[in-house]
XYZ file of C-alpha atoms in Angstrom:
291
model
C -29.105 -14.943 15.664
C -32.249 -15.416 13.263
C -34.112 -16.976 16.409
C -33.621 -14.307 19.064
C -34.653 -11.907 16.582
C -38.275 -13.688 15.579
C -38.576 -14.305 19.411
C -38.052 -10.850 20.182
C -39.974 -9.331 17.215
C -42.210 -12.093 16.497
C -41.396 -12.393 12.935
C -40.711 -15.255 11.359
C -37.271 -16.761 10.404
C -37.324 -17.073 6.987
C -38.600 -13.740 6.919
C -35.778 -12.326 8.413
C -33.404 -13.834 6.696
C -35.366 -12.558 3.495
C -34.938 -9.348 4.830
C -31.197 -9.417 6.017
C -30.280 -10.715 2.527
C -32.653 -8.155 1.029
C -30.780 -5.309 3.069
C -27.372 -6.812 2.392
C -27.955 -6.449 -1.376
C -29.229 -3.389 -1.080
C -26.465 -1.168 1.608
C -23.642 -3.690 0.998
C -23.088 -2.268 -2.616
C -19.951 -0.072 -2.640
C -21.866 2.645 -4.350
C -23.893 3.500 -1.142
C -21.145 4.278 0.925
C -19.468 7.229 2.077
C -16.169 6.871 0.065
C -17.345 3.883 -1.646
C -16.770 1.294 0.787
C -15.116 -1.512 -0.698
C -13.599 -0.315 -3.621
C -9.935 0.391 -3.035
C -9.431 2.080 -6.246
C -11.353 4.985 -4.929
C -12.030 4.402 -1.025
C -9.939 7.752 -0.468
C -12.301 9.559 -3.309
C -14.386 10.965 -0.190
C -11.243 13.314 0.768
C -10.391 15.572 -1.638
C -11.766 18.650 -0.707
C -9.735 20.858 1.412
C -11.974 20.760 4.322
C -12.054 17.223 4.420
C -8.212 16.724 4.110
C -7.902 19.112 7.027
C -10.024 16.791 9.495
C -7.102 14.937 11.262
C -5.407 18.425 11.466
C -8.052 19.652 12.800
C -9.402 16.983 15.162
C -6.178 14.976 15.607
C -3.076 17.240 14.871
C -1.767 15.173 12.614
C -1.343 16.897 8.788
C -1.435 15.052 5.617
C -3.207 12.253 6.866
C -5.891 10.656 5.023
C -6.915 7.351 7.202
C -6.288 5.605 10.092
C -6.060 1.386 9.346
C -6.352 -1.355 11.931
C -8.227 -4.635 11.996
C -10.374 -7.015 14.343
C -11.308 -10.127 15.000
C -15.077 -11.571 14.394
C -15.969 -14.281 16.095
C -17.738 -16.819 14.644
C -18.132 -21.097 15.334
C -16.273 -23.137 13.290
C -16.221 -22.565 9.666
C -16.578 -26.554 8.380
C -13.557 -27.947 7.333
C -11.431 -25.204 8.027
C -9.220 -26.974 10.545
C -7.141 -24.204 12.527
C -6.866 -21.453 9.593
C -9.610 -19.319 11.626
C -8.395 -20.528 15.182
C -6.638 -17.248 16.361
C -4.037 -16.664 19.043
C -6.397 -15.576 21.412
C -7.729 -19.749 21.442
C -11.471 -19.037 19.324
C -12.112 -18.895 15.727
C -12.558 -15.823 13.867
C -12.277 -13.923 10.686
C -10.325 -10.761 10.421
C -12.543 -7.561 9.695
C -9.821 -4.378 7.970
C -10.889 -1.221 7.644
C -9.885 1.993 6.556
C -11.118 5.289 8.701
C -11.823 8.584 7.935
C -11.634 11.373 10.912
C -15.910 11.171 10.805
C -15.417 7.765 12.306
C -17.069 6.315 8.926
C -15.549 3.423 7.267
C -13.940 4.308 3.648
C -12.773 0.755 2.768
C -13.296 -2.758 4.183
C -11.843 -6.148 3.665
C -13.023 -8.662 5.537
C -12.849 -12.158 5.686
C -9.696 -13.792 6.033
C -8.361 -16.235 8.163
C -8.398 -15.506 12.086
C -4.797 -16.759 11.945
C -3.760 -14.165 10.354
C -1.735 -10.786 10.765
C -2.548 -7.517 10.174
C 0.287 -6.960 7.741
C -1.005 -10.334 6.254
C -4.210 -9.167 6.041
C -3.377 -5.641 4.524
C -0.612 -7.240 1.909
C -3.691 -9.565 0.641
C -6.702 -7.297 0.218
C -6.684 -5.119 -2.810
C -6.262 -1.880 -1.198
C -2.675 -2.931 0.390
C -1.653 -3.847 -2.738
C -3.065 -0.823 -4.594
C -1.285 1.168 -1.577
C 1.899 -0.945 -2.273
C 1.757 -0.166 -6.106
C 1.444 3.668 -5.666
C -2.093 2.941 -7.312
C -4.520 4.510 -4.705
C -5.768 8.159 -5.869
C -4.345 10.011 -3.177
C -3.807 13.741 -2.704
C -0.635 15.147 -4.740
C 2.266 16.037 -2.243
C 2.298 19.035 -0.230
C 4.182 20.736 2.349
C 3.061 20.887 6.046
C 1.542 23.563 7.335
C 3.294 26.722 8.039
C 6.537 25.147 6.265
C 8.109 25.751 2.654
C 10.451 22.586 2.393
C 10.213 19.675 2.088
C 7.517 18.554 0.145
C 5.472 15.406 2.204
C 3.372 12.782 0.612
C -0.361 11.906 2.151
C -0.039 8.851 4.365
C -2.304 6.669 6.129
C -1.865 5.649 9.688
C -1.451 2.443 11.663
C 0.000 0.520 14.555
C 2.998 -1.341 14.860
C 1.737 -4.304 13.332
C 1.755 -3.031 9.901
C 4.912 -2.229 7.803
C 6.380 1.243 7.247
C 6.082 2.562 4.735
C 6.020 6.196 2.274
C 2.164 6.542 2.182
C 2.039 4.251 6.076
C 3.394 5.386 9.226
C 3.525 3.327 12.433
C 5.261 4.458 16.093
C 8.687 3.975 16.457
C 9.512 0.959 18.926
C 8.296 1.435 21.990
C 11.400 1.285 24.072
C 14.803 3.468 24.246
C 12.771 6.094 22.336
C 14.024 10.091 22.569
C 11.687 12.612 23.429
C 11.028 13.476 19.573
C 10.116 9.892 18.686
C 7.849 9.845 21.686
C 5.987 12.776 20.759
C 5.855 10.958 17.342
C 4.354 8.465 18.929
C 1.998 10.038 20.715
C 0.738 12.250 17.779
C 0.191 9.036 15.824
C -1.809 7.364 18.185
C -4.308 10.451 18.511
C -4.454 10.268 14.701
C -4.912 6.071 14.926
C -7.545 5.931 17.640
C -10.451 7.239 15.157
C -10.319 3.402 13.548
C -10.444 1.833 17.151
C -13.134 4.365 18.136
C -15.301 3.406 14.964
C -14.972 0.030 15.804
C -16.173 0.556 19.120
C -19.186 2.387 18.078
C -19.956 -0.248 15.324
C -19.693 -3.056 18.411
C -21.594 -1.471 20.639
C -24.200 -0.151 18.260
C -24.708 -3.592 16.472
C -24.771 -5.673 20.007
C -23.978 -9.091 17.802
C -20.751 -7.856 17.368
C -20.032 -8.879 20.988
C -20.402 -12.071 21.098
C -19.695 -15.016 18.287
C -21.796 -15.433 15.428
C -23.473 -18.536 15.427
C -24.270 -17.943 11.225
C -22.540 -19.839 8.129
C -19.336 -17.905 7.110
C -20.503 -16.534 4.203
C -23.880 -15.064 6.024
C -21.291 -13.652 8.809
C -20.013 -12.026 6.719
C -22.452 -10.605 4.993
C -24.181 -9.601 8.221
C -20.974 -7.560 9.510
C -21.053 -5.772 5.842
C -24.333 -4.521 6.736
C -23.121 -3.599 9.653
C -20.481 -1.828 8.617
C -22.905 0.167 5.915
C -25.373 0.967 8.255
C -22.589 2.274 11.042
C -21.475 4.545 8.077
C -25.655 5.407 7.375
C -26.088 5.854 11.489
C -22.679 7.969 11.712
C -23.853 10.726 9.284
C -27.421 10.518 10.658
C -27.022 10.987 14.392
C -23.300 11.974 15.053
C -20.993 11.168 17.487
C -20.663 10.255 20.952
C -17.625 8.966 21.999
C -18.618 6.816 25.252
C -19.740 4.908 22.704
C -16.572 3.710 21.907
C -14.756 3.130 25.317
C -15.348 -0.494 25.047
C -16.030 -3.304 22.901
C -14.987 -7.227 22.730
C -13.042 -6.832 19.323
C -9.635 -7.953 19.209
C -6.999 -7.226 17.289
C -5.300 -9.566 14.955
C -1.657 -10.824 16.092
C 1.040 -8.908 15.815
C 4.244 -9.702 14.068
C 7.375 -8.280 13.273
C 7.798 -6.394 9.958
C 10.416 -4.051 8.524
C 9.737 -0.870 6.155
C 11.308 1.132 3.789
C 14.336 3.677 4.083
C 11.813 6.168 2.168
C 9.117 5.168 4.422
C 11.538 5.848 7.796
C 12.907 9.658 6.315
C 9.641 10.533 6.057
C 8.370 10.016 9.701
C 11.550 11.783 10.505
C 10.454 14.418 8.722
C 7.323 14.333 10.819
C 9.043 13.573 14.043
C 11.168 16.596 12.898
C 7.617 19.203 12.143
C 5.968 17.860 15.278
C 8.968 19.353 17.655
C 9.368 22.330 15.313
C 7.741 26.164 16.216
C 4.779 25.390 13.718
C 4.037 21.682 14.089
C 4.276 21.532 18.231
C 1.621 20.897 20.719
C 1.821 23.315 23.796
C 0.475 20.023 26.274
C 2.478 17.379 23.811
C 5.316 17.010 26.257
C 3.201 16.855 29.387
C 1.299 14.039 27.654
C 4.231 11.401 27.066
């Protein structure tokens, strides 16, 4: 990577990689992030005012949300002697990049790093935040009723695919077979809310081209180089805005899915959301026509 940048720029290579370690230490500190990028104990400080926590309403229909989760594969050569802990199922080697999204499209927490072999749920169980979110530890929002309701009272929950476990502050779809109309409007609420984390990830790939193709860099300068990356998407983001053709494509893959079961608390409260999202005050007039 080091080379096509001094051949294109005609600087030299130890001068970039001065400058990509000097940028690293610099943007890659949590502190100079929106939402203080990789520190779970506060990566949802950024949403607390009531504007803010009204963004997925407002942009995705979806109340009480606070983040949309996924993750993607890096590619990268061959860590040495790694064997096949970063060979993925998709046959190349890889490390797993998680984030956390806000409705802005800006990264609030990252973990990246682990093994390309790896699942999401994996992946999520061992990075601080899924533990802090496991533990009831995260500083989320107190509970609160939906909008234009008076009972019952619903927690602030994050949002994911079905690779990730159910749970009271995590909702994923329902299976996606043999579903009722009210599950598949679920379902189809949810993935408006989720698609803000794929769309960031497309506008970090195609903004930061390097992204699309393996990283040819020793694992620890990876990733430290996708770090960056990820600051400077957040930097870019509040800079220039959005567009979202950005984000149609991009050559990141998701981690492999595998089967995981939730809680009972974690269930009755997407029924209660299943329930609000067919109800006079939760309902979208096209939400029918769109399943």
């Amino acid at each position: 990577m080091f080379q096509v940048f001094s051949y294109r720029t005609v600087i030299g290579q130890s001068t970039l990689r001065l400058s990509h370690r000097e940028v690293h230490s610099q943007y890659g500190r949590p502190g100079n992030l929106r939402g203080n990028l990789g520190r779970p104990s506060s990566c949802c400080d950024g949403p607390t005012t009531e504007g803010e926590l009204d963004l997925f309403l407002q942009s995705c229909n979806f109340p009480n949300c606070v983040g949309a989760i996924d993750g993607k594969h890096i590619r990268v050569k061959k860590p040495i002697r790694s064997g096949s802990q970063f060979f993925n199922y998709k046959k190349y080697f890889s490390f797993v990049l998680f984030a956390v999204c806000d409705a802005n499209y800006c990264f609030r927490y990252i973990d990246m790093g682990s093994y390309g072999s790896s699942s999401d749920s994996a992946v999520l169980g061992h990075s601080a935040f899924g533990q802090m979110l496991n533990n009831n530890e995260l500083d989320l929002p107190g509970n609160t009723t939906l909008p234009g309701t008076t009972y019952p009272v619903m927690p602030f929950v994050f949002v994911g695919d079905e690779a990730f476990a159910l749970g009271e502050h995590l909702m994923r779809p329902y299976s996606s077979w043999g579903l009722s109309i009210a599950r598949r409007v679920f379902n189809y609420r949810l993935t408006r809310a989720r698609r803000v984390v794929e769309c960031a990830f497309g506008i970090l790939a195609n903004k930061w081209r390097f992204l699309h193709s393996p990283i040819h860099l020793k694992l620890e300068t990876a990733i430290s180089a996708v770090k960056a990356a990820c600051v400077l998407h957040n930097f870019v983001r509040v800079r220039d805005g959005f567009n979202f053709e950005d984000s149609l494509s991009h050559s990141l893959e998701s981690p492999n899915p595998s089967g995981v079961r939730g809680t009972r608390h974690g269930a009755a409260v997407r029924d209660h959301f299943t329930a609000y999202f067919l109800s006079p005050h939760g309902a979208l007039p096209w939400q029918l026509e769109a399943i």
